[in-house]
CSV table of C-alpha atoms and ligand atoms in Angstrom, one decimal:
chain,number,residue,atom,x,y,z
U,31,MET,CA,0.0,0.0,0.0
U,32,VAL,CA,1.4,3.4,-1.0
U,33,HIS,CA,0.6,6.3,1.2
U,34,VAL,CA,0.8,9.7,-0.5
U,35,ARG,CA,1.3,12.4,2.0
U,36,THR,CA,2.4,16.0,2.0
U,37,LEU,CA,4.4,17.3,4.9
U,38,SER,CA,2.9,20.7,5.5
U,39,ARG,CA,5.5,21.8,8.1
U,40,TYR,CA,5.9,25.0,6.3
U,41,PRO,CA,3.4,27.3,4.6
U,42,SER,CA,2.4,26.3,1.1
U,43,ALA,CA,4.5,27.5,-1.8
U,44,LEU,CA,1.7,29.8,-2.8
U,45,VAL,CA,1.7,31.5,0.6
U,46,VAL,CA,5.4,31.8,0.7
U,47,ALA,CA,5.4,33.3,-2.8
U,48,GLY,CA,2.7,35.7,-1.8
U,49,LEU,CA,4.6,36.9,1.2
U,50,VAL,CA,7.8,37.3,-0.8
U,51,LEU,CA,6.0,39.3,-3.4
U,52,GLY,CA,4.0,41.3,-0.9
U,53,MET,CA,0.9,40.4,-2.9
U,54,LEU,CA,-0.9,38.1,-0.5
U,55,SER,CA,-4.6,38.8,-0.4
U,56,VAL,CA,-6.3,39.4,2.9
U,57,PRO,CA,-8.5,36.3,3.1
U,58,ARG,CA,-5.5,33.9,2.6
U,59,ALA,CA,-3.6,35.5,5.5
U,60,GLN,CA,-6.5,35.2,7.9
U,61,ALA,CA,-6.9,31.5,7.6
U,62,PRO,CA,-10.2,30.1,9.1
U,63,VAL,CA,-9.6,28.8,12.5
U,64,ALA,CA,-12.0,25.8,12.3
U,65,LYS,CA,-10.1,23.9,9.6
U,66,ALA,CA,-9.9,20.2,10.5
U,67,PRO,CA,-6.6,18.5,10.1
U,68,THR,CA,-5.8,16.3,7.2
U,69,HIS,CA,-4.9,12.7,7.9
U,70,ALA,CA,-1.2,12.1,8.0
U,71,THR,CA,-0.4,15.7,7.3
U,72,ARG,CA,1.5,17.9,9.8
U,73,ALA,CA,0.0,21.4,10.3
U,74,LYS,CA,2.4,24.2,11.4
U,75,ARG,CA,0.1,24.9,14.4
U,76,LEU,CA,-2.4,22.2,15.3
U,77,LEU,CA,-4.9,23.2,18.0
U,78,ILE,CA,-6.8,20.5,20.0
U,79,HIS,CA,-9.7,22.6,21.4
U,80,ASN,CA,-11.8,22.0,24.5
U,81,ALA,CA,-10.4,18.7,25.6
U,82,MET,CA,-10.5,16.9,28.9
U,83,VAL,CA,-6.8,16.0,29.6
U,84,ILE,CA,-5.4,12.9,31.1
U,85,TYR,CA,-1.7,13.8,31.8
U,86,GLY,CA,-0.2,10.4,32.0
U,87,ASN,CA,1.3,10.6,35.5
U,88,ALA,CA,-1.9,9.4,37.3
U,89,LYS,CA,-3.0,12.8,38.5
U,90,PRO,CA,-6.8,13.3,37.9
U,91,ALA,CA,-8.2,14.5,34.5
U,92,TYR,CA,-8.5,18.3,34.1
U,93,GLY,CA,-10.3,20.5,31.6
U,94,PRO,CA,-11.6,21.6,29.3
U,95,MET,CA,-8.2,22.6,27.9
U,96,ASP,CA,-6.6,23.7,24.6
U,97,ILE,CA,-3.5,22.0,23.5
U,98,LEU,CA,-1.3,23.7,20.9
U,99,VAL,CA,1.0,21.5,18.8
U,100,GLU,CA,3.7,23.2,16.9
U,101,ASP,CA,5.8,21.1,14.6
U,102,ASN,CA,6.4,17.9,16.7
U,103,LEU,CA,6.1,19.5,20.1
U,104,ILE,CA,3.4,20.3,22.6
U,105,ALA,CA,3.8,24.1,22.5
U,106,ARG,CA,1.1,25.1,25.0
U,107,VAL,CA,-1.5,23.6,27.3
U,108,ALA,CA,-4.0,26.3,28.4
U,109,PRO,CA,-7.6,26.7,29.5
U,110,ALA,CA,-10.1,26.2,26.6
U,111,GLY,CA,-10.6,29.3,24.5
U,112,THR,CA,-7.3,31.0,25.3
U,113,ILE,CA,-5.4,29.8,22.1
U,114,LYS,CA,-6.8,31.4,19.0
U,115,ALA,CA,-4.6,31.2,15.9
U,116,ALA,CA,-4.0,27.8,14.4
U,117,ASP,CA,-3.7,26.2,10.9
U,118,ALA,CA,-5.8,23.2,11.9
U,119,VAL,CA,-8.2,22.5,14.7
U,120,ILE,CA,-9.5,19.3,16.3
U,121,ASP,CA,-12.7,20.0,18.1
U,122,ALA,CA,-12.3,17.8,21.2
U,123,THR,CA,-15.5,18.8,22.8
U,124,GLY,CA,-16.7,15.8,24.8
U,125,LYS,CA,-13.4,14.0,24.1
U,126,TYR,CA,-10.4,13.1,26.2
U,127,VAL,CA,-6.8,13.7,25.3
U,128,MET,CA,-4.0,11.6,26.7
U,129,PRO,CA,-0.4,10.7,25.8
U,130,GLY,CA,0.2,8.0,23.1
U,131,LEU,CA,0.7,4.5,24.4
U,132,VAL,CA,4.1,2.9,24.7
U,133,ASN,CA,4.2,-0.7,23.8
U,134,THR,CA,7.3,-2.2,25.6
U,135,HIS,CA,7.0,-5.7,24.1
U,136,MET,CA,6.2,-6.2,20.5
U,137,HIS,CA,7.6,-7.6,17.2
U,138,TRP,CA,7.4,-6.1,13.7
U,139,GLN,CA,6.2,-8.8,11.3
U,140,ASP,CA,5.7,-8.7,7.5
U,141,GLU,CA,4.9,-12.4,7.4
U,142,ARG,CA,3.3,-15.1,9.6
U,143,GLY,CA,4.4,-18.7,9.1
U,144,GLY,CA,6.1,-17.7,5.8
U,145,VAL,CA,3.0,-16.1,4.4
U,146,PRO,CA,3.7,-12.5,3.5
U,147,MET,CA,1.7,-9.6,4.9
U,148,PRO,CA,2.2,-5.8,4.3
U,149,ILE,CA,4.0,-4.2,7.2
U,150,GLN,CA,1.4,-1.3,7.0
U,151,TYR,CA,-1.2,-3.7,8.3
U,152,GLU,CA,0.6,-3.9,11.7
U,153,ARG,CA,1.6,-0.2,11.7
U,154,ASN,CA,-2.0,1.0,11.1
U,155,LEU,CA,-3.4,-1.3,13.7
U,156,TYR,CA,-1.0,0.0,16.3
U,157,LEU,CA,-1.6,3.6,15.5
U,158,ALA,CA,-5.3,3.2,15.4
U,159,SER,CA,-5.1,1.6,18.9
U,160,GLY,CA,-3.2,4.6,20.2
U,161,VAL,CA,0.3,3.1,20.2
U,162,THR,CA,2.8,5.8,19.3
U,163,THR,CA,6.0,4.2,20.6
U,164,THR,CA,7.1,0.6,20.3
U,165,ARG,CA,10.0,-1.5,21.7
U,166,GLU,CA,10.7,-4.5,19.4
U,167,VAL,CA,12.2,-7.3,21.5
U,168,GLY,CA,13.4,-9.6,18.8
U,169,GLY,CA,12.8,-9.5,15.0
U,170,ASP,CA,14.5,-9.1,11.7
U,171,PHE,CA,17.1,-6.7,13.0
U,172,GLU,CA,18.3,-5.0,9.8
U,173,LYS,CA,14.8,-4.6,8.5
U,174,SER,CA,13.6,-3.1,11.8
U,175,LYS,CA,16.5,-0.7,11.8
U,176,ARG,CA,15.4,0.5,8.3
U,177,TRP,CA,11.8,0.8,9.5
U,178,GLN,CA,13.0,2.7,12.5
U,179,ALA,CA,14.7,5.3,10.4
U,180,GLU,CA,11.6,5.7,8.2
U,181,SER,CA,9.5,6.2,11.3
U,182,ALA,CA,12.0,8.7,12.7
U,183,ALA,CA,11.9,10.7,9.4
U,184,ASN,CA,8.1,10.3,9.2
U,185,THR,CA,8.5,9.0,5.7
U,186,ALA,CA,6.4,6.0,6.9
U,187,ILE,CA,3.1,6.0,8.8
U,188,ALA,CA,4.3,4.1,11.8
U,189,PRO,CA,4.9,4.5,15.6
U,190,ARG,CA,8.3,5.4,17.0
U,191,MET,CA,10.5,2.4,17.3
U,192,GLN,CA,13.2,1.0,19.5
U,193,VAL,CA,14.9,-2.1,18.3
U,194,TYR,CA,16.4,-4.6,20.7
U,195,TRP,CA,18.9,-7.3,19.8
U,196,VAL,CA,18.7,-10.9,20.9
U,197,PRO,CA,22.2,-12.1,21.8
U,198,ASN,CA,22.7,-15.5,20.2
U,199,ARG,CA,20.0,-17.4,22.2
U,200,GLY,CA,22.4,-18.8,24.7
U,201,ASN,CA,24.7,-20.3,22.1
U,202,GLY,CA,28.4,-19.9,22.4
U,203,THR,CA,31.1,-19.3,25.0
U,204,PRO,CA,30.9,-16.3,27.3
U,205,GLU,CA,33.6,-14.7,25.2
U,206,ALA,CA,31.6,-15.2,22.0
U,207,LEU,CA,28.6,-13.8,23.7
U,208,ARG,CA,30.5,-10.7,24.7
U,209,ALA,CA,31.6,-10.2,21.1
U,210,ASN,CA,28.0,-10.6,20.0
U,211,VAL,CA,26.9,-7.8,22.5
U,212,ARG,CA,29.6,-5.6,21.1
U,213,GLU,CA,28.3,-6.3,17.6
U,214,ALA,CA,24.8,-5.3,18.8
U,215,LYS,CA,26.2,-2.0,19.9
U,216,ALA,CA,28.1,-1.4,16.7
U,217,ARG,CA,25.0,-2.1,14.6
U,218,GLY,CA,22.9,0.4,16.5
U,219,ALA,CA,20.8,-1.8,18.8
U,220,ASP,CA,18.8,0.2,21.4
U,221,GLY,CA,19.1,-2.6,23.9
U,222,LEU,CA,19.3,-6.4,24.4
U,223,LYS,CA,16.5,-8.9,24.9
U,224,ILE,CA,18.2,-11.8,26.7
U,225,PHE,CA,16.9,-15.3,26.4
U,226,GLY,CA,18.1,-18.8,27.1
U,227,MET,CA,21.3,-18.3,29.1
U,228,ASP,CA,23.2,-20.3,31.6
U,229,ARG,CA,24.6,-18.4,34.6
U,230,ASP,CA,28.2,-18.0,33.2
U,231,GLN,CA,26.9,-16.8,29.9
U,232,LEU,CA,24.5,-14.4,31.5
U,233,GLU,CA,27.3,-12.9,33.7
U,234,ALA,CA,29.3,-12.2,30.5
U,235,VAL,CA,26.3,-10.7,28.6
U,236,MET,CA,25.2,-8.5,31.5
U,237,ASP,CA,28.8,-7.3,32.2
U,238,GLU,CA,29.3,-6.5,28.5
U,239,ALA,CA,25.9,-4.8,28.2
U,240,HIS,CA,26.8,-2.5,31.1
U,241,LYS,CA,30.2,-1.8,29.5
U,242,GLN,CA,28.5,-0.9,26.2
U,243,SER,CA,25.7,1.1,27.9
U,244,LEU,CA,23.1,-1.1,26.4
U,245,LYS,CA,19.7,-1.5,28.2
U,246,THR,CA,18.6,-5.0,28.9
U,247,THR,CA,15.4,-6.9,29.2
U,248,THR,CA,14.7,-10.6,29.5
U,249,HIS,CA,12.2,-13.3,28.7
U,250,ILE,CA,13.3,-15.9,31.3
U,251,ALA,CA,12.4,-19.4,30.2
U,252,VAL,CA,12.4,-22.3,32.6
U,253,GLU,CA,16.1,-22.6,32.7
U,254,GLU,CA,19.2,-22.5,34.9
U,255,VAL,CA,18.8,-18.9,35.7
U,256,THR,CA,15.7,-17.2,37.3
U,257,ALA,CA,14.7,-13.7,38.0
U,258,ALA,CA,17.0,-13.8,41.0
U,259,ASP,CA,20.0,-14.0,38.7
U,260,PHE,CA,18.8,-11.2,36.5
U,261,ILE,CA,18.0,-8.9,39.4
U,262,GLU,CA,21.4,-9.5,41.0
U,263,LEU,CA,23.2,-8.8,37.7
U,264,GLY,CA,21.3,-5.6,37.1
U,265,VAL,CA,18.7,-6.2,34.3
U,266,ASP,CA,16.5,-3.2,33.4
U,267,SER,CA,13.2,-5.1,32.9
U,268,ILE,CA,11.6,-8.5,33.0
U,269,GLU,CA,9.1,-9.7,30.4
U,270,HIS,CA,6.1,-12.0,30.9
U,271,PHE,CA,5.8,-14.0,34.2
U,272,TYR,CA,8.3,-16.8,34.0
U,273,GLY,CA,11.4,-16.5,36.0
U,274,VAL,CA,9.7,-14.4,38.7
U,275,ALA,CA,7.8,-17.4,40.0
U,276,ASP,CA,10.7,-19.8,39.2
U,277,ALA,CA,12.7,-17.7,41.7
U,278,ALA,CA,10.1,-18.4,44.4
U,279,ILE,CA,9.6,-22.1,44.1
U,280,ASP,CA,10.8,-24.5,46.8
U,281,GLY,CA,13.1,-26.5,44.7
U,282,ILE,CA,12.1,-26.6,41.0
U,283,GLN,CA,8.7,-26.9,39.3
U,284,ASN,CA,7.1,-30.3,39.5
U,285,PHE,CA,7.2,-31.5,35.9
U,286,PRO,CA,5.8,-35.0,35.2
U,287,PRO,CA,8.2,-37.6,33.8
U,288,ASP,CA,7.0,-37.3,30.2
U,289,HIS,CA,7.3,-33.5,30.1
U,290,ASN,CA,9.1,-32.4,26.9
U,291,SER,CA,9.8,-28.6,26.8
U,292,SER,CA,10.0,-28.7,23.0
U,293,ASN,CA,6.4,-29.6,22.9
U,294,GLU,CA,4.3,-26.5,23.3
U,295,VAL,CA,1.3,-28.3,24.6
U,296,HIS,CA,3.4,-29.6,27.4
U,297,ARG,CA,5.3,-26.3,27.9
U,298,PHE,CA,2.3,-23.9,28.0
U,299,GLY,CA,0.1,-26.4,29.8
U,300,ARG,CA,2.7,-26.6,32.6
U,301,ALA,CA,3.4,-22.9,32.5
U,302,GLY,CA,-0.2,-22.5,33.7
U,303,GLU,CA,0.7,-24.4,36.9
U,304,LEU,CA,3.8,-22.3,37.7
U,305,TYR,CA,2.4,-19.7,40.1
U,306,ALA,CA,0.4,-22.2,42.1
U,307,GLN,CA,3.6,-24.0,42.9
U,308,ALA,CA,5.5,-20.9,44.0
U,309,ASN,CA,6.0,-20.1,47.7
U,310,ARG,CA,3.9,-16.9,48.2
U,311,GLN,CA,6.3,-15.5,50.8
U,312,LYS,CA,9.2,-16.0,48.5
U,313,LEU,CA,7.2,-14.3,45.7
U,314,SER,CA,7.0,-11.2,47.9
U,315,GLN,CA,10.8,-11.4,48.4
U,316,VAL,CA,11.4,-11.5,44.7
U,317,VAL,CA,9.1,-8.5,44.3
U,318,ASP,CA,11.0,-6.7,47.0
U,319,ALA,CA,14.3,-7.4,45.2
U,320,MET,CA,12.9,-6.1,41.9
U,321,VAL,CA,11.8,-2.9,43.5
U,322,ALA,CA,15.1,-2.4,45.4
U,323,ARG,CA,17.1,-2.9,42.3
U,324,LYS,CA,14.8,-0.9,40.1
U,325,VAL,CA,13.9,-3.8,37.8
U,326,ALA,CA,10.8,-2.9,35.7
U,327,TRP,CA,8.1,-5.5,34.8
U,328,SER,CA,6.4,-5.7,31.4
U,329,PRO,CA,4.0,-8.5,32.3
U,330,THR,CA,2.2,-8.9,28.9
U,331,LEU,CA,-0.9,-10.2,30.6
U,332,SER,CA,-3.0,-10.1,27.4
U,333,ILE,CA,-0.9,-12.5,25.3
U,334,TYR,CA,-1.6,-15.6,27.4
U,335,GLU,CA,-5.3,-14.9,27.9
U,336,ALA,CA,-6.5,-17.5,25.4
U,337,SER,CA,-5.1,-20.1,27.8
U,338,ARG,CA,-7.7,-19.2,30.4
U,339,ASP,CA,-10.6,-18.8,27.9
U,340,LEU,CA,-10.0,-20.2,24.5
U,341,THR,CA,-13.5,-19.7,23.1
U,342,ARG,CA,-13.4,-16.0,23.9
U,343,ALA,CA,-10.1,-15.7,22.2
U,344,GLN,CA,-11.2,-17.5,19.1
U,345,ASN,CA,-14.3,-15.5,18.6
U,346,LEU,CA,-13.3,-11.9,19.0
U,347,PRO,CA,-15.7,-9.8,17.0
U,348,TRP,CA,-13.1,-7.7,15.2
U,349,TYR,CA,-11.6,-10.8,13.5
U,350,ARG,CA,-14.5,-10.7,11.0
U,351,ASP,CA,-13.1,-7.6,9.2
U,352,TYR,CA,-9.6,-7.1,10.6
U,353,LEU,CA,-7.8,-10.5,10.9
U,354,HIS,CA,-5.3,-10.9,8.1
U,355,PRO,CA,-5.4,-14.5,6.6
U,356,ALA,CA,-1.7,-14.9,7.3
U,357,VAL,CA,-2.3,-14.3,11.0
U,358,GLU,CA,-5.4,-16.4,11.0
U,359,ALA,CA,-3.6,-19.4,9.5
U,360,PHE,CA,-0.8,-18.9,12.0
U,361,PHE,CA,-3.3,-19.0,14.9
U,362,SER,CA,-4.9,-22.3,14.1
U,363,PRO,CA,-3.9,-25.0,16.6
U,364,ASN,CA,-0.7,-26.8,15.5
U,365,LEU,CA,2.6,-27.7,17.0
U,366,ASP,CA,4.7,-25.9,14.4
U,367,ASN,CA,3.8,-22.3,15.0
U,368,HIS,CA,5.0,-20.7,18.2
U,369,GLY,CA,2.0,-20.0,20.6
U,370,SER,CA,-0.5,-22.1,18.6
U,371,TYR,CA,-0.5,-24.8,21.3
U,372,PHE,CA,-4.3,-25.3,21.6
U,373,VAL,CA,-4.2,-28.9,20.4
U,374,GLY,CA,-6.9,-30.7,22.6
U,375,TRP,CA,-6.9,-27.8,25.1
U,376,THR,CA,-9.0,-28.8,28.1
U,377,ASN,CA,-11.3,-27.1,30.6
U,378,THR,CA,-8.9,-28.3,33.4
U,379,GLN,CA,-6.0,-26.4,31.6
U,380,GLU,CA,-8.1,-23.3,31.4
U,381,VAL,CA,-9.1,-23.5,35.1
U,382,ARG,CA,-5.4,-23.8,36.1
U,383,TRP,CA,-4.6,-20.8,33.9
U,384,ARG,CA,-7.3,-18.8,35.6
U,385,GLN,CA,-5.8,-19.6,39.0
U,386,GLN,CA,-2.4,-18.7,37.6
U,387,TYR,CA,-3.7,-15.3,36.5
U,388,ARG,CA,-5.2,-14.6,39.9
U,389,ILE,CA,-1.9,-15.2,41.7
U,390,TRP,CA,0.2,-13.5,38.9
U,391,MET,CA,-2.1,-10.4,39.1
U,392,ASP,CA,-1.8,-10.3,42.9
U,393,VAL,CA,2.0,-10.4,42.6
U,394,LEU,CA,1.9,-7.7,40.0
U,395,ARG,CA,-0.4,-5.5,42.1
U,396,GLU,CA,2.0,-6.0,45.1
U,397,PHE,CA,4.9,-5.0,42.9
U,398,GLY,CA,3.0,-1.8,41.9
U,399,LEU,CA,2.0,-1.0,45.5
U,400,LYS,CA,5.6,-1.3,46.6
U,401,GLY,CA,6.7,1.2,44.0
U,402,GLY,CA,7.8,-1.1,41.1
U,403,THR,CA,7.7,0.2,37.6
U,404,ILE,CA,5.1,-1.6,35.5
U,405,THR,CA,4.8,-1.1,31.7
U,406,THR,CA,2.5,-2.4,29.0
U,407,GLY,CA,3.3,-4.6,26.1
U,408,ASP,CA,1.1,-6.9,24.0
U,409,ASP,CA,3.5,-9.3,22.1
U,410,THR,CA,0.8,-10.0,19.5
U,411,ALA,CA,0.2,-12.1,16.4
U,412,PHE,CA,0.7,-15.1,18.7
U,413,ILE,CA,-1.9,-16.9,20.8
U,414,TYR,CA,-5.1,-15.3,19.2
U,415,SER,CA,-4.0,-11.8,20.1
U,416,LEU,CA,-3.9,-9.1,17.4
U,417,TYR,CA,-1.7,-6.1,17.0
U,418,GLY,CA,-3.1,-3.1,18.8
U,419,PHE,CA,-6.2,-4.8,20.1
U,420,GLY,CA,-3.9,-6.8,22.3
U,421,MET,CA,-2.5,-3.6,23.7
U,422,VAL,CA,-5.9,-2.2,24.6
U,423,ARG,CA,-6.7,-5.6,26.2
U,424,GLU,CA,-3.4,-5.3,28.2
U,425,LEU,CA,-4.7,-2.1,29.7
U,426,GLU,CA,-8.0,-3.7,30.6
U,427,LEU,CA,-6.2,-6.6,32.3
U,428,HIS,CA,-4.0,-4.2,34.3
U,429,GLU,CA,-7.3,-2.8,35.7
U,430,GLU,CA,-8.4,-6.4,36.5
U,431,ALA,CA,-5.1,-6.8,38.4
U,432,GLY,CA,-6.3,-4.0,40.7
U,433,PHE,CA,-5.0,-0.8,39.3
U,434,HIS,CA,-7.1,2.4,38.9
U,435,PRO,CA,-7.5,3.4,35.2
U,436,LEU,CA,-5.3,6.4,35.9
U,437,GLU,CA,-2.5,4.1,37.1
U,438,VAL,CA,-3.1,1.8,34.2
U,439,ILE,CA,-2.6,4.8,31.8
U,440,LYS,CA,0.5,5.7,33.7
U,441,HIS,CA,1.9,2.2,33.1
U,442,ALA,CA,1.2,2.6,29.4
U,443,THR,CA,2.6,6.1,29.1
U,444,VAL,CA,5.0,7.6,31.7
U,445,ASN,CA,6.3,4.3,32.8
U,446,GLY,CA,6.9,3.0,29.3
U,447,ALA,CA,8.7,6.2,28.3
U,448,THR,CA,10.8,6.1,31.4
U,449,LEU,CA,11.8,2.5,30.8
U,450,LEU,CA,12.8,3.4,27.2
U,451,GLY,CA,15.0,6.2,28.5
U,452,LEU,CA,12.7,8.9,27.0
U,453,GLY,CA,10.8,10.0,30.2
U,454,ASP,CA,12.2,13.5,30.0
U,455,ARG,CA,10.5,14.2,26.6
U,456,LEU,CA,7.8,11.5,26.0
U,457,GLY,CA,4.7,10.0,27.7
U,458,ARG,CA,3.1,13.1,29.2
U,459,VAL,CA,0.7,15.9,28.1
U,460,ARG,CA,3.1,18.7,29.1
U,461,GLN,CA,4.5,21.8,27.4
U,462,GLY,CA,7.8,21.0,25.6
U,463,TYR,CA,7.1,17.3,25.4
U,464,LEU,CA,6.9,15.4,22.0
U,465,ALA,CA,3.5,15.7,20.6
U,466,ASP,CA,2.4,12.1,20.8
U,467,LEU,CA,-1.2,12.4,21.8
U,468,LEU,CA,-4.5,10.6,21.5
U,469,VAL,CA,-7.9,12.2,21.0
U,470,VAL,CA,-10.4,9.7,22.3
U,471,ASN,CA,-14.1,9.5,21.7
U,472,GLY,CA,-15.2,9.0,25.3
U,473,ASN,CA,-13.6,8.7,28.7
U,474,PRO,CA,-11.1,5.9,29.1
U,475,LEU,CA,-11.2,6.5,32.9
U,476,GLU,CA,-14.8,5.4,32.8
U,477,ASN,CA,-14.3,2.6,30.4
U,478,LEU,CA,-11.0,1.4,29.0
U,479,HIS,CA,-12.9,-0.4,26.2
U,480,VAL,CA,-13.3,3.0,24.5
U,481,LEU,CA,-9.6,2.7,23.4
U,482,ASN,CA,-10.5,-0.4,21.2
U,483,PRO,CA,-10.2,0.6,17.6
U,484,THR,CA,-13.6,-0.9,16.8
U,485,GLY,CA,-15.1,1.2,19.6
U,486,ALA,CA,-17.2,0.3,22.6
U,487,ASP,CA,-20.8,0.2,23.7
U,488,MET,CA,-21.9,3.5,25.3
U,489,ASN,CA,-25.0,4.3,27.4
U,490,VAL,CA,-26.5,7.4,25.9
U,491,ASN,CA,-29.6,8.4,27.9
U,492,GLY,CA,-30.4,4.7,28.6
U,493,ARG,CA,-29.9,3.7,25.0
U,494,ASN,CA,-27.0,1.5,23.9
U,495,VAL,CA,-25.0,3.3,21.2
U,496,ARG,CA,-21.8,2.2,19.6
U,497,GLY,CA,-19.1,4.8,20.1
U,498,GLY,CA,-15.6,5.2,21.4
U,499,ALA,CA,-12.3,4.5,19.6
U,500,VAL,CA,-9.3,6.8,19.2
U,501,GLU,CA,-10.4,9.6,16.7
U,502,TRP,CA,-6.9,11.0,16.2
U,503,THR,CA,-3.5,9.5,17.0
U,504,ILE,CA,-0.9,12.2,16.9
U,505,LYS,CA,2.7,11.0,16.6
U,506,ASP,CA,5.5,13.5,16.3
U,507,GLY,CA,3.0,16.2,15.8
U,508,ILE,CA,1.4,14.5,12.8
U,509,PRO,CA,-2.3,13.6,13.2
U,510,TYR,CA,-3.5,10.2,12.0
U,511,HIS,CA,-7.2,9.7,11.7
U,512,GLY,CA,-8.2,6.4,13.5
U,513,PRO,CA,-11.2,5.5,11.3
U,514,THR,CA,-9.1,6.1,8.1
U,515,LEU,CA,-6.3,3.8,9.4
U,516,MET,CA,-8.9,1.1,10.2
U,517,ARG,CA,-10.6,1.5,6.8
U,518,GLU,CA,-7.2,0.8,5.2
U,519,VAL,CA,-6.6,-2.2,7.4
U,520,LYS,CA,-10.0,-3.6,6.3
U,521,ASP,CA,-9.0,-3.1,2.7
U,522,ILE,CA,-5.7,-4.9,3.2
U,523,VAL,CA,-7.5,-7.8,4.8
U,524,ALA,CA,-10.2,-7.9,2.1
U,525,ARG,CA,-7.6,-7.9,-0.7
U,526,ALA,CA,-5.6,-10.7,1.0
U,527,ARG,CA,-8.7,-12.8,1.5
U,528,ALA,CA,-9.7,-12.3,-2.2
U,529,ALA,CA,-6.2,-13.2,-3.4
U,530,ARG,CA,-6.4,-16.5,-1.5
U,531,LYS,CA,-9.5,-17.7,-3.3
Q,2069,LIG,ZN1,7.6,-11.5,22.4
């Protein structure tokens, strides 16, 4: 899909020529104030008028306010009606404005199971779901670095990107792993996503990462090391749930004799028994250690949800129009595709996973209450979770874990930006910050469902009315129209389905 877009950072050639020649007619100079922005086109001065503001740092909403965006920055936040002149105006009456979401665990994919898929499909879904910043934790590194540059230059319609490097998956001597970390630095990695290490290897990788000033995160599998090792060695964040509970088990997890970790039905089935086997007191101690050593947690609650309710996951209503056939095929239960482990999935397995979620969420809540930094990531296009939709679901599940919606939004904005090292310029509605903003149809503090790109049910004077969704996602000062992005996604899916027949 080709997007044609004009960057209107500067006045049009006509206006410039008119100014130069001193011939500019009066009506042209006094541009009408109520001009709506154009999708994917930056206005010199973009005014968001009359909005309720959610700042991102968990302080209560405030408004109505005017927010002026100049180039790629939030130039002013002032009471509604105080800012007059603008080149484009979003009327945010009855709407909420909040910072763009930071997705701290995702993967850029232009194929699933070898079936190609346009990358714009994923980009549009994320933007339409309010994601303006992404951290890729493992992908096609060179391709992602290219896409990152396109996003930074705004030549692609895409969220901001950080690209992490996965050091050799635990292969090699400590010295070889050190060399691999240096290579990551030389090739421009924004950090390391560490996976599958023995203790001596991990010591080498962490030491070299610190020497190279590379940030680190980890997906801890069931392996020699647990969260305790990563906390001790100074990791910046922990993904998912594994490792944390493994550090709190008396002994090791009780696997049956036939358990084979290469079989995902075994692996994900047993993973649902992990928290029930952990010692609750030790779990609190792991949490204390994470807080003390400032280790953040990106729990990715939404990605495992099919394990606790498969029928829900398989019948999400937005799949009808927005599920690309490449992803659909990848999801169907089979032992070859990662995360498609629902071969003969049983009610007993779902019940265990539900229990797992209850304990996991309690531990996450305890971590938050003790001052731990929690972020939001969706890790989608696995396990019946779709780009963007998974991120909104992640926020909903953080509320289920016990957090107030204001705290949930902080996880998804301020905390994410802080973890990525961008907290001084991103993740808040504040003058001088980067203009990554969402204009939401409805109040996410009343109902986080309104962030879903297909909208939510609303009670309008006792009648159920379909509403909600992000109307405008502004990234780097450029407004993207949510419904337009979703229409394009629908077209991509329709064309891919037609081509299959
Ligand atoms: Zn992942």
